[in-house]
Short mmCIF file of C-alpha atoms in Angstrom, two decimals:
data_model
loop_
_atom_site.label_atom_id
_atom_site.label_comp_id
_atom_site.label_asym_id
_atom_site.label_seq_id
_atom_site.Cartn_x
_atom_site.Cartn_y
_atom_site.Cartn_z
CA UNK A 680 117.56 48.44 -28.58
CA UNK A 681 121.36 48.90 -28.65
CA UNK A 682 123.48 51.07 -26.36
CA UNK A 683 123.91 53.92 -28.88
CA UNK A 684 120.13 54.21 -29.35
CA UNK A 685 119.59 54.23 -25.58
CA UNK A 686 122.17 57.00 -25.18
CA UNK A 687 120.37 59.04 -27.87
CA UNK A 688 117.05 58.59 -26.07
CA UNK A 689 118.60 59.59 -22.74
CA UNK A 690 120.04 62.71 -24.36
CA UNK A 691 116.57 63.70 -25.56
CA UNK A 692 114.92 63.25 -22.15
CA UNK A 693 114.12 66.45 -20.28
CA UNK A 694 115.20 65.54 -16.75
CA UNK A 695 113.91 68.78 -15.18
CA UNK A 696 110.56 69.13 -13.45
CA UNK A 697 109.06 72.57 -13.90
CA UNK A 698 106.83 74.01 -11.17
CA UNK A 699 104.73 77.10 -10.65
CA UNK A 700 102.45 78.35 -7.85
CA UNK A 701 98.74 79.09 -7.75
CA UNK A 702 98.24 82.85 -7.81
CA UNK A 703 94.47 83.08 -7.67
CA UNK A 704 91.24 81.30 -8.54
CA UNK A 705 88.37 83.18 -10.20
CA UNK A 706 85.25 81.12 -10.82
CA UNK A 707 86.32 78.11 -12.89
CA UNK A 708 89.68 79.60 -13.82
CA UNK A 709 93.00 79.09 -12.04
CA UNK A 710 95.81 81.61 -12.53
CA UNK A 711 99.33 80.35 -11.84
CA UNK A 712 102.78 81.97 -11.83
CA UNK A 713 104.60 79.43 -13.94
CA UNK A 714 105.46 76.77 -14.92
CA UNK A 715 106.58 76.94 -18.56
CA UNK A 716 103.78 75.26 -20.58
CA UNK A 717 101.86 75.51 -23.85
CA UNK A 718 98.14 75.86 -24.49
CA UNK A 719 96.63 72.36 -24.39
CA UNK A 720 99.29 70.92 -22.07
CA UNK A 721 98.19 69.04 -18.96
CA UNK A 722 99.50 70.21 -15.58
CA UNK A 723 99.34 68.56 -12.14
CA UNK A 724 98.23 70.70 -9.19
CA UNK A 725 99.60 69.37 -5.88
CA UNK A 726 97.00 69.93 -3.16
CA UNK A 727 97.46 69.70 0.63
CA UNK A 728 96.14 66.15 0.94
CA UNK A 729 99.04 64.94 -1.21
CA UNK A 730 96.84 64.20 -4.20
CA UNK A 731 97.28 65.69 -7.67
CA UNK A 732 94.53 67.45 -9.60
CA UNK A 733 94.65 67.38 -13.41
CA UNK A 734 94.28 70.74 -15.16
CA UNK A 735 94.77 71.95 -18.71
CA UNK A 736 96.41 75.16 -19.90
CA UNK A 737 93.68 77.18 -21.66
CA UNK A 738 95.41 80.54 -22.05
CA UNK A 739 97.77 83.18 -20.65
CA UNK A 740 97.41 86.47 -18.83
CA UNK A 741 100.60 88.50 -18.93
CA UNK A 742 103.30 86.09 -17.78
CA UNK A 743 100.86 83.91 -15.82
CA UNK A 744 99.17 80.81 -17.21
CA UNK A 745 95.45 80.16 -17.05
CA UNK A 746 94.35 76.64 -16.10
CA UNK A 747 91.01 74.87 -16.13
CA UNK A 748 90.77 71.83 -13.80
CA UNK A 749 89.22 68.49 -14.77
CA UNK A 750 87.56 68.35 -11.34
CA UNK A 751 86.15 70.85 -8.83
CA UNK A 752 88.30 73.79 -7.70
CA UNK A 753 87.14 73.29 -4.08
CA UNK A 754 90.40 71.68 -2.87
CA UNK A 755 92.75 74.18 -4.54
CA UNK A 756 94.39 76.84 -2.35
CA UNK A 757 96.84 79.74 -2.92
CA UNK A 758 100.44 78.55 -3.08
CA UNK A 759 99.68 75.04 -4.36
CA UNK A 760 102.43 73.78 -6.64
CA UNK A 761 101.66 73.39 -10.33
CA UNK A 762 103.77 70.81 -12.17
CA UNK A 763 104.07 70.85 -15.97
CA UNK A 764 103.88 67.50 -17.78
CA UNK A 765 104.92 68.98 -21.12
CA UNK A 766 102.31 67.06 -23.13
CA UNK A 767 98.57 67.15 -23.89
CA UNK A 768 95.99 64.75 -22.48
CA UNK A 769 96.43 61.11 -23.49
CA UNK A 770 93.97 58.25 -23.04
CA UNK A 771 94.66 54.52 -22.80
CA UNK A 772 92.91 52.31 -25.35
CA UNK A 773 92.76 48.63 -26.23
CA UNK A 774 90.10 46.13 -27.32
CA UNK A 775 89.24 45.25 -23.70
CA UNK A 776 87.46 48.61 -23.43
CA UNK A 777 84.63 47.22 -25.59
CA UNK A 778 81.63 46.69 -23.33
CA UNK A 779 82.89 49.23 -20.75
CA UNK A 780 81.59 52.56 -19.50
CA UNK A 781 84.38 55.13 -19.15
CA UNK A 782 84.76 58.71 -17.94
CA UNK A 783 85.96 61.65 -20.04
CA UNK A 784 89.60 60.65 -19.51
CA UNK A 785 88.99 57.14 -20.84
CA UNK A 786 89.12 55.50 -17.38
CA UNK A 787 86.63 52.63 -16.89
CA UNK A 788 84.04 53.34 -14.20
CA UNK A 789 83.99 49.67 -13.15
CA UNK A 790 86.76 47.86 -11.25
CA UNK A 791 87.76 45.71 -14.20
CA UNK A 792 91.12 43.99 -14.37
CA UNK A 793 92.74 44.38 -17.80
CA UNK A 794 95.08 41.71 -19.11
CA UNK A 795 96.40 43.34 -22.30
CA UNK A 796 98.74 46.33 -22.58
CA UNK A 797 97.23 49.70 -23.50
CA UNK A 798 98.10 52.00 -26.36
CA UNK A 799 98.18 55.72 -25.61
CA UNK A 800 96.48 58.20 -27.94
CA UNK A 801 96.22 61.98 -27.61
CA UNK A 802 92.78 63.55 -27.54
CA UNK A 803 93.74 66.45 -29.81
CA UNK A 804 94.55 65.00 -33.21
CA UNK A 805 94.41 66.42 -36.72
CA UNK A 806 91.75 65.32 -39.24
CA UNK A 807 92.90 62.97 -42.04
CA UNK A 808 94.47 64.55 -45.10
CA UNK A 809 91.55 65.29 -47.49
CA UNK A 810 93.53 63.85 -50.40
CA UNK A 811 93.88 60.47 -48.66
CA UNK A 812 90.20 60.14 -47.73
CA UNK A 813 88.47 57.45 -49.83
CA UNK A 814 85.08 58.46 -51.21
CA UNK A 815 81.97 57.09 -49.51
CA UNK A 816 80.85 54.27 -51.79
CA UNK A 817 78.58 51.89 -49.87
CA UNK A 818 75.66 52.17 -47.42
CA UNK A 819 75.78 51.14 -43.78
CA UNK A 820 73.06 49.18 -41.98
CA UNK A 821 71.40 51.22 -39.20
CA UNK A 822 68.35 49.05 -38.47
CA UNK A 823 65.78 51.86 -38.89
CA UNK A 824 63.57 51.37 -41.95
CA UNK A 825 62.90 55.04 -42.71
CA UNK A 826 66.62 55.90 -42.50
CA UNK A 827 67.79 52.83 -44.45
CA UNK A 828 65.31 53.35 -47.26
CA UNK A 829 64.72 57.11 -47.49
CA UNK A 830 67.78 58.72 -45.87
CA UNK A 831 70.37 56.07 -46.68
CA UNK A 832 73.61 56.68 -44.74
CA UNK A 833 76.98 55.79 -46.25
CA UNK A 834 79.82 54.05 -44.46
CA UNK A 835 81.94 56.95 -43.21
CA UNK A 836 79.20 59.60 -43.45
CA UNK A 837 78.63 62.20 -40.71
CA UNK A 838 75.01 63.09 -40.02
CA UNK A 839 73.17 65.17 -37.43
CA UNK A 840 69.98 64.25 -35.57
CA UNK A 841 68.20 67.54 -34.88
CA UNK A 842 65.47 67.56 -32.26
CA UNK A 843 64.06 69.32 -29.24
CA UNK A 844 64.01 67.68 -25.82
CA UNK A 845 61.84 64.59 -25.33
CA UNK A 846 61.24 63.79 -29.02
CA UNK A 847 63.03 60.41 -29.05
CA UNK A 848 66.74 61.02 -29.74
CA UNK A 849 67.97 58.50 -27.15
CA UNK A 850 65.49 55.86 -28.29
CA UNK A 851 66.60 56.29 -31.90
CA UNK A 852 70.26 56.05 -30.88
CA UNK A 853 69.56 52.82 -29.00
CA UNK A 854 67.79 51.32 -32.04
CA UNK A 855 70.76 52.17 -34.24
CA UNK A 856 73.36 50.88 -31.74
CA UNK A 857 71.61 47.51 -31.43
CA UNK A 858 71.07 46.93 -35.14
CA UNK A 859 73.99 48.53 -36.98
CA UNK A 860 76.35 46.52 -39.17
CA UNK A 861 79.38 48.49 -37.87
CA UNK A 862 82.13 46.52 -36.10
CA UNK A 863 81.65 48.47 -32.86
CA UNK A 864 79.94 51.52 -31.39
CA UNK A 865 81.58 54.39 -29.53
CA UNK A 866 78.85 56.33 -27.71
CA UNK A 867 79.52 59.67 -25.98
CA UNK A 868 76.89 60.88 -23.50
CA UNK A 869 77.82 64.52 -22.91
CA UNK A 870 76.01 66.69 -20.39
CA UNK A 871 73.36 64.06 -19.61
CA UNK A 872 71.54 63.93 -16.29
CA UNK A 873 73.07 61.26 -14.05
CA UNK A 874 69.72 59.45 -13.90
CA UNK A 875 69.56 59.16 -17.69
CA UNK A 876 72.87 57.31 -18.04
CA UNK A 877 71.65 54.03 -16.48
CA UNK A 878 68.32 54.49 -18.22
CA UNK A 879 70.01 54.71 -21.63
CA UNK A 880 72.35 51.79 -20.95
CA UNK A 881 69.69 49.41 -19.67
CA UNK A 882 66.54 50.50 -21.53
CA UNK A 883 67.66 51.97 -24.87
CA UNK A 884 70.99 50.22 -25.47
CA UNK A 885 70.37 46.93 -23.69
CA UNK A 886 72.78 43.99 -23.27
CA UNK A 887 72.86 43.36 -27.03
CA UNK A 888 74.08 46.87 -27.80
CA UNK A 889 76.31 47.11 -24.73
CA UNK A 890 78.50 44.12 -25.60
CA UNK A 891 79.70 45.83 -28.80
CA UNK A 892 79.96 49.39 -27.48
CA UNK A 893 82.33 51.68 -25.60
CA UNK A 894 80.46 54.33 -23.62
CA UNK A 895 82.03 57.68 -22.64
CA UNK A 896 80.06 59.52 -19.96
CA UNK A 897 80.40 63.16 -18.86
CA UNK A 898 77.35 64.13 -16.80
CA UNK A 899 76.01 67.67 -16.49
CA UNK A 900 77.44 68.15 -12.98
CA UNK A 901 81.04 67.77 -14.19
CA UNK A 902 83.22 70.79 -15.07
CA UNK A 903 82.99 72.24 -18.58
CA UNK A 904 86.45 70.94 -19.49
CA UNK A 905 85.46 67.36 -18.64
CA UNK A 906 82.39 67.62 -20.89
CA UNK A 907 84.51 68.92 -23.76
CA UNK A 908 87.14 66.23 -23.22
CA UNK A 909 84.41 63.57 -23.25
CA UNK A 910 83.68 64.45 -26.88
CA UNK A 911 87.35 64.51 -27.86
CA UNK A 912 88.14 61.28 -25.97
CA UNK A 913 85.29 59.44 -27.70
CA UNK A 914 86.52 60.70 -31.09
CA UNK A 915 90.10 59.60 -30.28
CA UNK A 916 88.93 56.11 -29.30
CA UNK A 917 86.94 55.85 -32.55
CA UNK A 918 90.03 56.99 -34.49
CA UNK A 919 92.13 54.34 -32.76
CA UNK A 920 89.85 51.53 -33.91
CA UNK A 921 89.54 53.08 -37.38
CA UNK A 922 93.33 52.93 -37.67
CA UNK A 923 93.03 49.18 -36.96
CA UNK A 924 90.89 48.81 -40.11
CA UNK A 925 87.50 48.65 -38.37
CA UNK A 926 84.20 50.28 -39.34
CA UNK A 927 83.22 52.31 -36.28
CA UNK A 928 79.88 53.94 -35.49
CA UNK A 929 80.40 57.04 -33.33
CA UNK A 930 77.30 58.50 -31.66
CA UNK A 931 77.43 61.68 -29.62
CA UNK A 932 74.57 63.02 -27.51
CA UNK A 933 74.73 65.92 -27.69
CA UNK A 934 76.88 68.21 -29.81
CA UNK A 935 74.98 71.22 -28.46
CA UNK A 936 76.13 70.50 -24.89
CA UNK A 937 79.74 70.27 -26.13
CA UNK A 938 79.33 73.70 -27.72
CA UNK A 939 77.76 75.09 -24.53
CA UNK A 940 80.71 73.74 -22.50
CA UNK A 941 83.14 75.45 -24.88
CA UNK A 942 81.12 78.65 -24.49
CA UNK A 943 81.49 78.36 -20.71
CA UNK A 944 85.23 77.86 -21.07
CA UNK A 945 85.66 80.67 -23.62
CA UNK A 946 83.77 83.23 -21.55
CA UNK A 947 85.78 82.27 -18.44
CA UNK A 948 89.03 82.93 -20.32
CA UNK A 949 87.75 86.33 -21.46
CA UNK A 950 86.57 85.79 -25.02
CA UNK A 951 83.88 88.22 -26.19
CA UNK A 952 80.43 86.74 -26.84
CA UNK A 953 79.71 87.34 -30.53
CA UNK A 954 76.85 85.20 -31.91
CA UNK A 955 73.92 84.94 -29.47
CA UNK A 956 76.28 84.59 -26.53
CA UNK A 957 78.68 82.13 -28.17
CA UNK A 958 82.37 83.19 -28.37
CA UNK A 959 84.42 82.58 -31.57
CA UNK A 960 86.19 79.52 -30.12
CA UNK A 961 82.93 77.52 -30.27
CA UNK A 962 82.72 77.89 -34.05
CA UNK A 963 86.43 77.10 -34.41
CA UNK A 964 86.13 73.98 -32.22
CA UNK A 965 83.14 72.40 -34.03
CA UNK A 966 84.85 71.77 -37.41
CA UNK A 967 88.03 70.61 -35.63
CA UNK A 968 85.98 67.94 -33.86
CA UNK A 969 83.60 66.94 -36.66
CA UNK A 970 86.19 66.74 -39.44
CA UNK A 971 88.16 64.06 -37.55
CA UNK A 972 85.49 61.46 -38.29
CA UNK A 973 84.68 59.95 -41.68
CA UNK A 974 86.88 57.77 -43.88
CA UNK A 975 90.63 57.36 -43.98
CA UNK A 976 93.05 54.97 -45.66
CA UNK A 977 92.49 52.26 -43.01
CA UNK A 978 88.82 52.23 -42.00
CA UNK A 979 85.74 54.38 -41.43
CA UNK A 980 83.96 56.29 -38.69
CA UNK A 981 80.27 56.76 -39.41
CA UNK A 982 79.18 59.52 -37.02
CA UNK A 983 75.75 60.46 -35.68
CA UNK A 984 75.61 63.68 -33.65
CA UNK A 985 72.46 64.76 -31.85
CA UNK A 986 71.82 68.50 -31.87
CA UNK A 987 69.41 69.99 -29.33
CA UNK A 988 67.19 72.42 -31.22
CA UNK A 989 66.33 75.13 -28.70
CA UNK A 990 62.62 75.89 -29.03
CA UNK A 991 62.55 73.75 -32.20
CA UNK A 992 64.53 76.54 -33.95
CA UNK A 993 66.66 74.90 -36.65
CA UNK A 994 68.44 78.19 -37.42
CA UNK A 995 70.01 78.84 -34.02
CA UNK A 996 73.84 79.21 -34.22
CA UNK A 997 75.04 75.71 -33.21
CA UNK A 998 72.39 73.95 -35.33
CA UNK A 999 73.16 76.12 -38.34
CA UNK A 1000 76.93 75.62 -38.03
CA UNK A 1001 76.64 71.84 -37.54
CA UNK A 1002 74.27 71.50 -40.51
CA UNK A 1003 76.82 73.28 -42.70
CA UNK A 1004 79.66 70.93 -41.68
CA UNK A 1005 77.88 67.56 -41.60
CA UNK A 1006 76.94 65.36 -44.58
CA UNK A 1007 73.22 65.40 -43.87
CA UNK A 1008 70.62 65.90 -41.18
CA UNK A 1009 67.68 63.99 -39.72
CA UNK A 1010 65.00 66.18 -38.15
CA UNK A 1011 62.80 64.74 -35.38
CA UNK A 1012 59.49 66.61 -35.28
CA UNK A 1013 57.57 67.16 -32.04
CA UNK A 1014 54.26 67.40 -33.93
CA UNK A 1015 54.81 63.91 -35.41
CA UNK A 1016 55.72 62.51 -31.98
CA UNK A 1017 52.48 63.94 -30.57
CA UNK A 1018 50.59 62.07 -33.31
CA UNK A 1019 52.22 58.83 -32.17
CA UNK A 1020 54.63 58.42 -35.10
CA UNK A 1021 57.91 56.90 -33.88
CA UNK A 1022 60.60 57.45 -34.85
CA UNK A 1023 59.27 60.99 -35.36
CA UNK A 1024 61.41 61.69 -38.45
CA UNK A 1025 60.24 64.62 -40.56
CA UNK A 1026 61.30 63.22 -43.92
CA UNK A 1027 60.59 66.42 -45.87
CA UNK A 1028 63.03 68.41 -43.67
CA UNK A 1029 65.71 65.70 -43.64
CA UNK A 1030 68.38 64.87 -46.20
CA UNK A 1031 71.34 62.53 -46.72
CA UNK A 1032 73.90 64.25 -48.93
CA UNK A 1033 75.58 61.05 -50.14
CA UNK A 1034 72.43 59.00 -50.83
CA UNK A 1035 72.60 59.65 -54.59
CA UNK A 1036 76.14 58.26 -54.68
CA UNK A 1037 75.49 54.96 -52.88
CA UNK A 1038 72.00 53.85 -53.98
CA UNK A 1039 70.78 52.10 -57.12
CA UNK A 1040 68.62 54.05 -59.65
CA UNK A 1041 65.64 51.84 -58.81
CA UNK A 1042 66.00 52.62 -55.11
CA UNK A 1043 66.36 56.36 -55.75
CA UNK A 1044 63.25 56.48 -57.95
CA UNK A 1045 61.15 54.72 -55.33
CA UNK A 1046 62.45 57.09 -52.62
CA UNK A 1047 61.68 60.13 -54.80
CA UNK A 1048 58.16 58.86 -55.41
CA UNK A 1049 57.68 58.32 -51.66
CA UNK A 1050 58.80 61.90 -50.95
CA UNK A 1051 56.54 63.30 -53.68
CA UNK A 1052 53.50 61.48 -52.27
CA UNK A 1053 54.25 62.56 -48.70
CA UNK A 1054 54.83 66.18 -49.77
CA UNK A 1055 51.55 66.24 -51.71
CA UNK A 1056 49.56 64.82 -48.80
CA UNK A 1057 51.21 67.17 -46.27
CA UNK A 1058 50.45 70.19 -48.48
CA UNK A 1059 46.77 69.19 -48.80
CA UNK A 1060 46.31 67.76 -45.29
CA UNK A 1061 44.22 70.64 -43.93
CA UNK A 1062 41.78 70.50 -46.86
CA UNK A 1063 41.45 66.72 -46.52
CA UNK A 1064 40.96 66.90 -42.73
CA UNK A 1065 38.04 69.37 -42.88
CA UNK A 1066 36.42 67.59 -45.84
CA UNK A 1067 36.94 70.50 -48.24
CA UNK A 1068 38.71 68.36 -50.82
CA UNK A 1069 36.44 66.65 -53.36
CA UNK A 1070 37.82 63.29 -54.62
CA UNK A 1071 38.66 63.41 -58.33
CA UNK A 1072 39.64 67.09 -58.32
CA UNK A 1073 43.36 66.27 -58.51
CA UNK A 1074 44.96 63.00 -59.62
CA UNK A 1075 48.11 63.65 -57.57
CA UNK A 1076 46.13 64.34 -54.35
CA UNK A 1077 43.97 61.26 -54.96
CA UNK A 1078 47.13 59.18 -55.34
CA UNK A 1079 48.61 60.68 -52.14
CA UNK A 1080 45.42 59.88 -50.21
CA UNK A 1081 45.43 56.33 -51.58
CA UNK A 1082 49.03 55.72 -50.54
CA UNK A 1083 48.92 57.60 -47.21
CA UNK A 1084 48.34 54.50 -45.01
CA UNK A 1085 51.33 52.79 -46.66
CA UNK A 1086 53.47 55.93 -46.19
CA UNK A 1087 52.76 56.09 -42.45
CA UNK A 1088 53.18 52.33 -42.06
CA UNK A 1089 56.63 52.53 -43.67
CA UNK A 1090 57.72 55.44 -41.46
CA UNK A 1091 56.54 53.87 -38.19
CA UNK A 1092 58.66 51.26 -36.46
CA UNK A 1093 58.64 49.73 -32.99
CA UNK A 1094 61.81 50.44 -31.00
CA UNK A 1095 62.19 46.72 -30.26
CA UNK A 1096 62.27 45.72 -33.93
CA UNK A 1097 65.24 46.13 -36.26
CA UNK A 1098 64.70 46.25 -40.03
CA UNK A 1099 67.64 45.39 -42.27
CA UNK A 1100 68.86 47.56 -45.11
CA UNK A 1101 67.88 44.89 -47.67
CA UNK A 1102 64.36 44.55 -46.25
CA UNK A 1103 63.90 48.34 -46.11
CA UNK A 1104 64.86 48.81 -49.76
CA UNK A 1105 62.90 45.76 -50.92
CA UNK A 1106 59.69 46.99 -49.24
CA UNK A 1107 60.20 50.55 -50.55
CA UNK A 1108 60.60 49.38 -54.15
CA UNK A 1109 57.72 46.90 -53.88
CA UNK A 1110 55.29 49.50 -52.54
CA UNK A 1111 56.41 52.64 -54.36
CA UNK A 1112 58.69 51.60 -57.24
CA UNK A 1113 56.10 50.30 -59.73
CA UNK A 1114 54.09 53.52 -59.69
CA UNK A 1115 57.26 55.45 -60.56
CA UNK A 1116 57.60 53.50 -63.79
CA UNK A 1117 53.86 53.76 -64.55
CA UNK A 1118 53.92 57.55 -64.22
CA UNK A 1119 57.07 57.82 -66.31
CA UNK A 1120 59.03 59.62 -63.61
#
């Protein structure tokens, strides 16, 4: 860099430090007189111990700024200085993060010594230009037979896993993380109980999944802003590796807790609750976050978002909004889990919106035949169970009864076993493809 360039850079540097003072604290919200800052900027609050607390500008009230801290407000007192940084939150990323567990700010939770320099990326980035997004053209390996064969996911697709509590979301995520063909996993655990973090890492993910994953953790005891930033940090890290030409699998558990954190923040700022207690900012934030994943000119981010279905109601506001934005949904059914079917995927309520674009005609016909058989058996299940159905009364019901053991066998899979995409499709066509041709479908 020559002297003229250095002089130009020096001329652009803002050499002033801008400060304000804490005016009051109400609940989670800090009101400060000054400094000059924009919404989304990070500020440093100087507390009496000499430490600095990170906070983000979330709004304004008159001429005062409203801040939300990344940690507890317990150490903040009236008169504390507030220093403006003039920029939004940035996280440090490089390939040495693979295999690490990090907090919502991208800081590793272990005392690891890094040898390579970091790149800095902002957590609030714009989605790729829709005109530069390549179309989804090939499937991705997820290791789960029922998803590979019947709900085939494309490389760069975004899909939701909808389920109530305790139906097997974490187990399914662990199966996918261990067996996927993606270059690496970025897994965000948002709002989880502290106990469940180690349980997921050691039991569901295991050493095999851990060595190719970056884990972002924001437990339920952390402030709402930290939980929201966990989701945005994980997305930014996935975007960083996508820009390097990699195929990334992003998994977030759960999108509902991100929305609930945004609701907490919005209500604290003074937004009116509009849809079942959710303020408008929740429904503005969801597409901003979800549209950042997918394909771009360099690589892909295939995204799986778990959505907690409150009371198994698929039409509650967050579920309904997410289903409208994502490219498909997988519904985990509590009734199937109680019958011992794992993964408890309700195939008839699930759909992959890009499956028709990435599968062969032979594969699609076999999958359609499978669905038709399962739908017919499900519709007639009560009659069959009580013995009211007389064999020979309906050819389609007789066929569904004949194939029912094979249907259930295909849908069931041990969590310790991964089934490849090729094997899933081969078995599907072998068991259900011939009948399609025979029936002229």
